[in-house]
mmCIF file of C-alpha atoms and ligand atoms in Angstrom:
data_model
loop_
_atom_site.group_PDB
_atom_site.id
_atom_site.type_symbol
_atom_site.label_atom_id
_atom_site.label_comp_id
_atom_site.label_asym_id
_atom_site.label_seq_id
_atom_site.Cartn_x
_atom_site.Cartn_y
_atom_site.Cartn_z
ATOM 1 C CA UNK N 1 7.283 -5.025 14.716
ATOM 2 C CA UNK N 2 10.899 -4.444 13.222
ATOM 3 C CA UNK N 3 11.825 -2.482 10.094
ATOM 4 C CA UNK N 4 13.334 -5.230 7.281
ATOM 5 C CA UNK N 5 16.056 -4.464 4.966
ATOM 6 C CA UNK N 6 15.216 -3.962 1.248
ATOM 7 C CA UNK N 7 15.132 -7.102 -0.881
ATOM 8 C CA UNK N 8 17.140 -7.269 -4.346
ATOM 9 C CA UNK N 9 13.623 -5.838 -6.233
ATOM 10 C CA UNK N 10 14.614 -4.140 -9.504
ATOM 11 C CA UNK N 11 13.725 -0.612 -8.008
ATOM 12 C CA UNK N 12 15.169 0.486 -4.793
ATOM 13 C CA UNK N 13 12.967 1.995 -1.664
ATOM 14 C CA UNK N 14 13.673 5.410 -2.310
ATOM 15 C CA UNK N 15 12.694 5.816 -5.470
ATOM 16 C CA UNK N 16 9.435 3.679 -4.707
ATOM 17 C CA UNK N 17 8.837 6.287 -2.344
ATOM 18 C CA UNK N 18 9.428 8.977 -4.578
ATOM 19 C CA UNK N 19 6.872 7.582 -6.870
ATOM 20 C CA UNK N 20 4.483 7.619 -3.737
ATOM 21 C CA UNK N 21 5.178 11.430 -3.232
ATOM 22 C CA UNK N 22 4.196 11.906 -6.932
ATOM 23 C CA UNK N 23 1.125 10.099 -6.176
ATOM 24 C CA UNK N 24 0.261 12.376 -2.910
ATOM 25 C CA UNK N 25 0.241 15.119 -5.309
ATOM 26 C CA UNK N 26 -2.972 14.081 -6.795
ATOM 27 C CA UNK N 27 -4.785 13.496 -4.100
ATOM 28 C CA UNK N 28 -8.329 14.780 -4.034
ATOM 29 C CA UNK N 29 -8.924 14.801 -0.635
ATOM 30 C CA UNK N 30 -11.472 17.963 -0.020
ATOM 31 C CA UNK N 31 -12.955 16.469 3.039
ATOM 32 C CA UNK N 32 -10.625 15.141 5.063
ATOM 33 C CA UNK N 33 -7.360 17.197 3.956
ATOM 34 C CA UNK N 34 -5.333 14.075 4.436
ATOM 35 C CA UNK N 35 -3.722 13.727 0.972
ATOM 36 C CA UNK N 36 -2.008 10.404 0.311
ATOM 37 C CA UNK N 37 0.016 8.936 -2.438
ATOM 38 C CA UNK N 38 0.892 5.344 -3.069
ATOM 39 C CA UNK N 39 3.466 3.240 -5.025
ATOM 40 C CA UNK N 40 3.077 -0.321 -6.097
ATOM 41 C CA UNK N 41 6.232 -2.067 -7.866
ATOM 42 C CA UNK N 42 4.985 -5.074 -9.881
ATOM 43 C CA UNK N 43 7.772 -8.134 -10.928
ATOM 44 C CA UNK N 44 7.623 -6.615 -14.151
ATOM 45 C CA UNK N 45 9.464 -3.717 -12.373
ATOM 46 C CA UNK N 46 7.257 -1.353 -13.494
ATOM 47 C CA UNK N 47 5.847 1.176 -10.873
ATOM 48 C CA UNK N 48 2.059 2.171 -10.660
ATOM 49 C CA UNK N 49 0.524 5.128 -8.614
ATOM 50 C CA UNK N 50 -2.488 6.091 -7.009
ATOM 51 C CA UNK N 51 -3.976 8.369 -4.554
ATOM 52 C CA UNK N 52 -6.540 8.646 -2.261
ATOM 53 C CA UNK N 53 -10.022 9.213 -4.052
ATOM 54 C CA UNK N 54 -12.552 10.597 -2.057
ATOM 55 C CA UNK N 55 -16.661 11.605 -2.059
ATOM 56 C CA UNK N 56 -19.131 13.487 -0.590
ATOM 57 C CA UNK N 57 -20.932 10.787 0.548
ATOM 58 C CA UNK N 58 -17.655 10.304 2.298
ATOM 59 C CA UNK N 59 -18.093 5.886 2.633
ATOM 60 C CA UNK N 60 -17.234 5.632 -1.171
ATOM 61 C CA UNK N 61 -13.840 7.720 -0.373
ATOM 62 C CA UNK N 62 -10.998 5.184 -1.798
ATOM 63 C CA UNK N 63 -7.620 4.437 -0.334
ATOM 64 C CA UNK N 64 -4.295 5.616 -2.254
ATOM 65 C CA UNK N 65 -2.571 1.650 -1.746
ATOM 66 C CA UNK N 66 -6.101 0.119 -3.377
ATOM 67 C CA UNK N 67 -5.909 2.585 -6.200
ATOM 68 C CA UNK N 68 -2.283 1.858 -6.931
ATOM 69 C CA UNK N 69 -2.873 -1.809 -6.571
ATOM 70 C CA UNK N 70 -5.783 -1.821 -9.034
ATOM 71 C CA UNK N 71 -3.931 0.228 -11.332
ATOM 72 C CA UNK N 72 -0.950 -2.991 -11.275
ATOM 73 C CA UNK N 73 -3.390 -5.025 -11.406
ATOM 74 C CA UNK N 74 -5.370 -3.843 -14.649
ATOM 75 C CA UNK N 75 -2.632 -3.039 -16.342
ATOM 76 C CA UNK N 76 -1.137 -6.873 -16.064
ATOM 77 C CA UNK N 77 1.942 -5.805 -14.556
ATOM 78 C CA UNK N 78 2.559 -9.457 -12.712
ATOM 79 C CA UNK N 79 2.795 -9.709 -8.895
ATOM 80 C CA UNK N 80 2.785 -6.653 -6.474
ATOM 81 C CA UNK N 81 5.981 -7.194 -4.686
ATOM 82 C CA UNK N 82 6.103 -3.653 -2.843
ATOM 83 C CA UNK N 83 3.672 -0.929 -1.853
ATOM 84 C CA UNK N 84 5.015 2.808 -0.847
ATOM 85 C CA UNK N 85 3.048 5.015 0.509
ATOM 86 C CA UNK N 86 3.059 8.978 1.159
ATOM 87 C CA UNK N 87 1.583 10.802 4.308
ATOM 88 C CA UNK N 88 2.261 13.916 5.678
ATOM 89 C CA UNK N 89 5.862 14.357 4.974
ATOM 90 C CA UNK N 90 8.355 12.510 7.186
ATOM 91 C CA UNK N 91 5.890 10.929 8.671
ATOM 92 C CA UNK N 92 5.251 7.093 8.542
ATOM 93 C CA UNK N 93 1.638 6.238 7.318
ATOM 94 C CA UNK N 94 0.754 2.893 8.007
ATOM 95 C CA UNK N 95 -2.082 1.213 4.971
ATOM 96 C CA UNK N 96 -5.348 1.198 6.922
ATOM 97 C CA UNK N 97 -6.668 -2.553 7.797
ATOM 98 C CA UNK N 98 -9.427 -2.908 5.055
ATOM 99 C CA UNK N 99 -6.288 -2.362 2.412
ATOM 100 C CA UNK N 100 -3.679 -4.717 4.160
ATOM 101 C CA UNK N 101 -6.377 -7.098 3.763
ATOM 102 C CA UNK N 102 -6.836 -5.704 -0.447
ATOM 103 C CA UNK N 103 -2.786 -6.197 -0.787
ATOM 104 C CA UNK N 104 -2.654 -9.224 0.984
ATOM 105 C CA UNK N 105 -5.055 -11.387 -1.427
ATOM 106 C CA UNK N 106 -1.914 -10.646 -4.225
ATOM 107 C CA UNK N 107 1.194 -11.502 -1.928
ATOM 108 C CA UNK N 108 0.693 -11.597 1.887
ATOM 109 C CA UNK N 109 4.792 -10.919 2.197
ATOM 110 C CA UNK N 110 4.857 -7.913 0.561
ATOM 111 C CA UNK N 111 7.114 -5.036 1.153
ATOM 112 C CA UNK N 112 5.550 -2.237 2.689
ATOM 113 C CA UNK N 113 7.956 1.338 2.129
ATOM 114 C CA UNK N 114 7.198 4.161 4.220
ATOM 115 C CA UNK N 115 8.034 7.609 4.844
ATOM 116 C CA UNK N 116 10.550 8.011 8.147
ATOM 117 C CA UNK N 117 11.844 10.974 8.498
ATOM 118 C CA UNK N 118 12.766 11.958 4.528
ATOM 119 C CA UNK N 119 14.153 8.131 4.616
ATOM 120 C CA UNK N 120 12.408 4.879 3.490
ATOM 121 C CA UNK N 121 11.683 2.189 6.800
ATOM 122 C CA UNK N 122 10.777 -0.937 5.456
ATOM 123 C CA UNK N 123 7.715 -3.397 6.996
ATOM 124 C CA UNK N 124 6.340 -6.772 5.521
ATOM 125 C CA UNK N 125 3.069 -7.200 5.530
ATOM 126 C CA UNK N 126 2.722 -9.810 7.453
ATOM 127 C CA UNK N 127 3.944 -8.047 10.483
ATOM 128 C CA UNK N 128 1.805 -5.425 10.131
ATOM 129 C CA UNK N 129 -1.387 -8.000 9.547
ATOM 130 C CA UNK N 130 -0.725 -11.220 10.855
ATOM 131 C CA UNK N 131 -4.023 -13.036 11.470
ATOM 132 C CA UNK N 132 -5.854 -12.164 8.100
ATOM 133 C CA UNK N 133 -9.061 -13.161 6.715
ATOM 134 C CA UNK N 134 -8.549 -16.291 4.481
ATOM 135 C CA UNK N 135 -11.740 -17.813 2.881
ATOM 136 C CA UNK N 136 -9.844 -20.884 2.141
ATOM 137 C CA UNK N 137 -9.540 -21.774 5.685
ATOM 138 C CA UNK N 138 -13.302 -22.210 5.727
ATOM 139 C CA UNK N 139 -14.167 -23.793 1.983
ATOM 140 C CA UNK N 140 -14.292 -27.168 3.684
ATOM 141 C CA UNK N 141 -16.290 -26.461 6.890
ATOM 142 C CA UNK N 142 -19.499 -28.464 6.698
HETATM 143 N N1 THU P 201 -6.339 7.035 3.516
HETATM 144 C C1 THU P 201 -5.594 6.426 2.555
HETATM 145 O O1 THU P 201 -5.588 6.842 1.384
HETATM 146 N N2 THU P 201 -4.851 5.344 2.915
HETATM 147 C C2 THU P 201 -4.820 4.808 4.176
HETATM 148 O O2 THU P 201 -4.190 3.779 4.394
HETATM 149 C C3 THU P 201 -5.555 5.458 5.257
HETATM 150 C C4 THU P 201 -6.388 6.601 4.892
HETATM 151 C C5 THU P 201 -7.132 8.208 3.144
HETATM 152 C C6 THU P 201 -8.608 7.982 3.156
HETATM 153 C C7 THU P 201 -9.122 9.393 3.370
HETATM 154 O O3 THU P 201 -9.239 10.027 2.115
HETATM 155 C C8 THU P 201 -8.044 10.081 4.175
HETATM 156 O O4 THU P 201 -6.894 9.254 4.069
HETATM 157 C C9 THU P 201 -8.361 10.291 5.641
HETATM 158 O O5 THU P 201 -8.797 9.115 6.230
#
């Protein structure tokens, strides 16, 4: 697993990764204490955010990245080319499996942005989730 370099997207990685950090900040995260923000950049170049959601019946908690996706999503903003996302500062936190799987359905090479040190490292998803779950693969199984 190698950090990429930063396509020619319409926003660079640092202020994706701003946005993420903006996100973080409204985290509601009284269980865990892990507060996380996330950043999605659609083609339309327009930047959504989100942040971890969670519950006391702690299974219904919500990931930041699915928050921020949905929020592209519902708000038509065309195709999620690049997901931030905010840990514990300097720190690189990696989506969790279930929502590599959630981004992938929308573009299984997208740009993943995280926080190294203050700086933005770069991942595609499909390093970081190689072998996913595709239903299509099994539509014409008898
Ligand atoms: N969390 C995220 O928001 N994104 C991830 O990719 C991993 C974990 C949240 C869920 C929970 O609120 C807290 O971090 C601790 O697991």
């Amino acid at each position: 697993m190698s950090p990429r370099t930063w396509p020619s997207f319409p926003v660079d990685a640092e202020t994706l990764l701003e946005a993420s950090r903006q996100g973080r900040s409204r985290a509601y995260a009284p269980y865990s204490g892990f507060k996380v923000g996330a950043a999605v950049l659609a083609s339309d170049g327009s930047i959504h955010t989100g942040c971890n959601v969670e519950n006391a019946s702690f299974g219904l908690t919500v990931c930041a990245e699915r928050i921020a996706l949905f929020s592209a999503l519902s708000a038509g903003a065309g195709k999620p080319l690049a997901v931030a996302v905010a840990g514990k500062e300097g720190i690189p936190c990696f989506p969790c499996g279930a929502c590599l799987q959630v981004l992938a359905e929308f573009n299984g090479k997208m740009a993943i942005v995280l926080d190294n040190g203050g700086r933005p490292v770069v991942y595609g998803l499909e390093e970081l989730l190689p072998l996913r779950f595709d239903l299509g693969r099994h539509r014409h199984e008898s």
